[in-house]
PDB file of C-alpha atoms in Angstrom:
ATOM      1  CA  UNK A  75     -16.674 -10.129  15.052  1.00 86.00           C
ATOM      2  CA  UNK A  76     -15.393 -13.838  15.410  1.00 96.00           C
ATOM      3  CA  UNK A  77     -12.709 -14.269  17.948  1.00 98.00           C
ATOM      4  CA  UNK A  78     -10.466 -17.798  17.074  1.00 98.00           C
ATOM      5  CA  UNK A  79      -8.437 -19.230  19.088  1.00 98.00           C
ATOM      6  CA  UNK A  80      -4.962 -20.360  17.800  1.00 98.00           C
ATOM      7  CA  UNK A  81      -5.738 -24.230  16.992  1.00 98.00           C
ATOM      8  CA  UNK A  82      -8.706 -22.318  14.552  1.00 98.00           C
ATOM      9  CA  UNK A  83      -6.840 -20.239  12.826  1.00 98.00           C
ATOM     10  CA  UNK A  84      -3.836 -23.137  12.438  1.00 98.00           C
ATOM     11  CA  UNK A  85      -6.879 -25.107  11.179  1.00 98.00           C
ATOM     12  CA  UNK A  86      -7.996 -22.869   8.705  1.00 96.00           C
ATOM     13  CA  UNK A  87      -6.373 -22.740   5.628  1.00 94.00           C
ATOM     14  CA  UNK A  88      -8.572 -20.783   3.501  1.00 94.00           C
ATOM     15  CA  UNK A  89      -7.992 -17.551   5.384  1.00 97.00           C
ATOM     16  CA  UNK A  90      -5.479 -14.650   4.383  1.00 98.00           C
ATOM     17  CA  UNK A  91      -3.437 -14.324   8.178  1.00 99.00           C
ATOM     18  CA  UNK A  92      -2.339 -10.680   8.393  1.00 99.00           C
ATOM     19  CA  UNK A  93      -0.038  -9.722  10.602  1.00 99.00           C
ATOM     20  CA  UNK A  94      -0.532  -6.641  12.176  1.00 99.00           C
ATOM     21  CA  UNK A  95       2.741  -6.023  14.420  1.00 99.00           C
ATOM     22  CA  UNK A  96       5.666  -4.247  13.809  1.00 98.00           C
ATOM     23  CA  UNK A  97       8.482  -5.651  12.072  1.00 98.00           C
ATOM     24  CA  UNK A  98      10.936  -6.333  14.660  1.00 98.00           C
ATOM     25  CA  UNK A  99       7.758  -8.114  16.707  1.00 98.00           C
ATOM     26  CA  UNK A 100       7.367 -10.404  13.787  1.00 98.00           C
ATOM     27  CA  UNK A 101      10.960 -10.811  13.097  1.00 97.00           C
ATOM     28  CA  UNK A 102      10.754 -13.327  16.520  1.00 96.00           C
ATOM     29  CA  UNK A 103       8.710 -15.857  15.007  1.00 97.00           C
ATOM     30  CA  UNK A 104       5.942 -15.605  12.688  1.00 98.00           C
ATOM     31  CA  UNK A 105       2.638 -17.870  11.517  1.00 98.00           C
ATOM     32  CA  UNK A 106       4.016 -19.599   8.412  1.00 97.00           C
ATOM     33  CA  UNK A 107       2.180 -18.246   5.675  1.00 96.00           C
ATOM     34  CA  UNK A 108       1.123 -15.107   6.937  1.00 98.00           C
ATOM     35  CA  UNK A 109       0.913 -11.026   5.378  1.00 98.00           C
ATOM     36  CA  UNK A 110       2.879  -8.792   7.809  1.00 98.00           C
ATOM     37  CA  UNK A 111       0.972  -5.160   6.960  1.00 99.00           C
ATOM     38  CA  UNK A 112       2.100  -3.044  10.387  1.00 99.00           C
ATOM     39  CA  UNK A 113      -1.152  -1.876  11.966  1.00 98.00           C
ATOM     40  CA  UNK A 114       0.332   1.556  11.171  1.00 98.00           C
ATOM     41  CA  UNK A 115       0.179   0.938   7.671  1.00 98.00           C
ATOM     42  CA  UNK A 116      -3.149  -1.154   7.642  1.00 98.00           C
ATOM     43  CA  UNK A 117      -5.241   1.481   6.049  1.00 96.00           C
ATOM     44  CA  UNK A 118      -2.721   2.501   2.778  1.00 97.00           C
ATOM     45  CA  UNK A 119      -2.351  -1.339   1.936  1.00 97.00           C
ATOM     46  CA  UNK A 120      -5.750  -2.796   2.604  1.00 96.00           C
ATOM     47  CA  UNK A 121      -5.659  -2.523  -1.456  1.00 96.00           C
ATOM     48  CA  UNK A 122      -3.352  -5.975  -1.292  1.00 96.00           C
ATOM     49  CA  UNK A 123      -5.683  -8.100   0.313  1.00 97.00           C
ATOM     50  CA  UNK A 124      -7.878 -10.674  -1.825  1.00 95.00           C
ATOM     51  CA  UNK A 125     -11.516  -8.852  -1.078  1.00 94.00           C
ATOM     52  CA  UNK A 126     -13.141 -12.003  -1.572  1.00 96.00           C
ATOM     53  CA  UNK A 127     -10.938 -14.127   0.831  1.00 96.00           C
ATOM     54  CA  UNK A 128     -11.517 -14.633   4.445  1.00 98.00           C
ATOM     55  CA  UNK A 129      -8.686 -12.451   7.010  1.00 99.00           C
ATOM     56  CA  UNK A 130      -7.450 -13.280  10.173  1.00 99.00           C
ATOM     57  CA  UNK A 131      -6.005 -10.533  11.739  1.00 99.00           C
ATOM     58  CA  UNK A 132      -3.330 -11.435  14.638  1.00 99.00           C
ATOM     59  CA  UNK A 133      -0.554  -9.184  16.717  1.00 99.00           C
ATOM     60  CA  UNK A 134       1.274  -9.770  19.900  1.00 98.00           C
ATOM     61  CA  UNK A 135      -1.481  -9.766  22.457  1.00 98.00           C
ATOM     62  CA  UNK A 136      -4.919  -9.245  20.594  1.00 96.00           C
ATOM     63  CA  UNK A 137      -5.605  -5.702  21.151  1.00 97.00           C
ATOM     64  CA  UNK A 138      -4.118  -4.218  17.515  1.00 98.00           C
ATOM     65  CA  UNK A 139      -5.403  -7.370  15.876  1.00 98.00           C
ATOM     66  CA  UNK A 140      -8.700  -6.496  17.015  1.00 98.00           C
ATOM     67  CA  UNK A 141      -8.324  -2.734  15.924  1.00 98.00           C
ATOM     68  CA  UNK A 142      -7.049  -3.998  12.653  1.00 98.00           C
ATOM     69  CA  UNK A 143     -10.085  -6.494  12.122  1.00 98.00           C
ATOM     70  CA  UNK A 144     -12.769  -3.676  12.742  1.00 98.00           C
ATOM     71  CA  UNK A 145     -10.707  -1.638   9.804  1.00 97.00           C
ATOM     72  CA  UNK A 146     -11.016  -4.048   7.701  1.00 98.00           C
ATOM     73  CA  UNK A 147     -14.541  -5.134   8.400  1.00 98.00           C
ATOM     74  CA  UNK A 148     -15.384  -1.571   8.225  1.00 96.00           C
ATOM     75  CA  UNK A 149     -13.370  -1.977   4.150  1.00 95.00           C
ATOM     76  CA  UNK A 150     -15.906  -4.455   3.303  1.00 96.00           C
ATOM     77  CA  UNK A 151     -13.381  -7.781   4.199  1.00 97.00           C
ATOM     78  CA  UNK A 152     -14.595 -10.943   5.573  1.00 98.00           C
ATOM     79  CA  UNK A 153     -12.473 -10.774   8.576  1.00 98.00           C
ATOM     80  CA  UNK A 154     -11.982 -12.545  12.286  1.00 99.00           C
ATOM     81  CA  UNK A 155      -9.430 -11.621  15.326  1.00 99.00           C
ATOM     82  CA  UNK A 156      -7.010 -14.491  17.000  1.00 99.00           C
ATOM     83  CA  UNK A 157      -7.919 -13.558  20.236  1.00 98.00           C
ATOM     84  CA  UNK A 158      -4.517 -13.874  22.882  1.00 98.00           C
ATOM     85  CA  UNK A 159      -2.312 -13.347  19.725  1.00 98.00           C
ATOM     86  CA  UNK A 160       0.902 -14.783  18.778  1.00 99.00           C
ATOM     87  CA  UNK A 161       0.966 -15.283  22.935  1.00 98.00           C
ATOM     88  CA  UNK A 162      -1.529 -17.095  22.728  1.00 98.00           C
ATOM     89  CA  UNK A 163      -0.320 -19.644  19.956  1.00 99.00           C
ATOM     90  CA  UNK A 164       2.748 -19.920  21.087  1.00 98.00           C
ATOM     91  CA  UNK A 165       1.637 -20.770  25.115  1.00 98.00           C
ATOM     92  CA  UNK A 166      -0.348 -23.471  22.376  1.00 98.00           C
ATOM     93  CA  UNK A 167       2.905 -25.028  21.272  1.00 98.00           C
ATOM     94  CA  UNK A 168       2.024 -24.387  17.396  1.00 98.00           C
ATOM     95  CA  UNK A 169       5.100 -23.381  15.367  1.00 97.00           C
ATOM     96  CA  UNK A 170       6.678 -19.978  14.108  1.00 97.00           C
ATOM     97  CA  UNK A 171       7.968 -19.464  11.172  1.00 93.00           C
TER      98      UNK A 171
END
């Protein structure tokens, strides 16, 4: 599984970004852009994800993320991990939404 680091997945706009952490996580800043599907819930919505796009799962820290990208690569999806997480992208000065 493909671990990308936060200037990647800012890079890459052909992916679907889901957004694996709760809502009051996400509610203090966000990827522009991205799908916020709780990890909890990850499994009954898969079903809303384009199968035939790229996913880039991403949480707080990494460690759901990467949970949530075996799921889904396990569902068939085309699917990488932001390793370090929203942390990580915002320790690399890219913006929230």
């Amino acid at each position: 599984m493909a671990q990308l680091t936060p200037a990647q997945v800012a890079a890459d706009t052909g992916s679907t970004v889901v957004d694996v952490r709760e809502p009051d996580e996400v509610a203090t800043g966000a990827i522009a852009g991205s799908t916020a599907i709780p990890l909890g819930q990850l499994a009954a919505r898969v079903g809303e994800l384009d199968p035939t796009a790229p996913v880039i799962t991403v949480c707080q820290s990494g460690r759901r993320s990467q949970q949530a990208a075996e799921a889904l690569a396990a569902a068939g999806l085309r699917v990488s991990n932001m390793a370090g997480g929203m942390n990580a992208w915002r320790d690399a000065g890219l913006p929230t939404a």
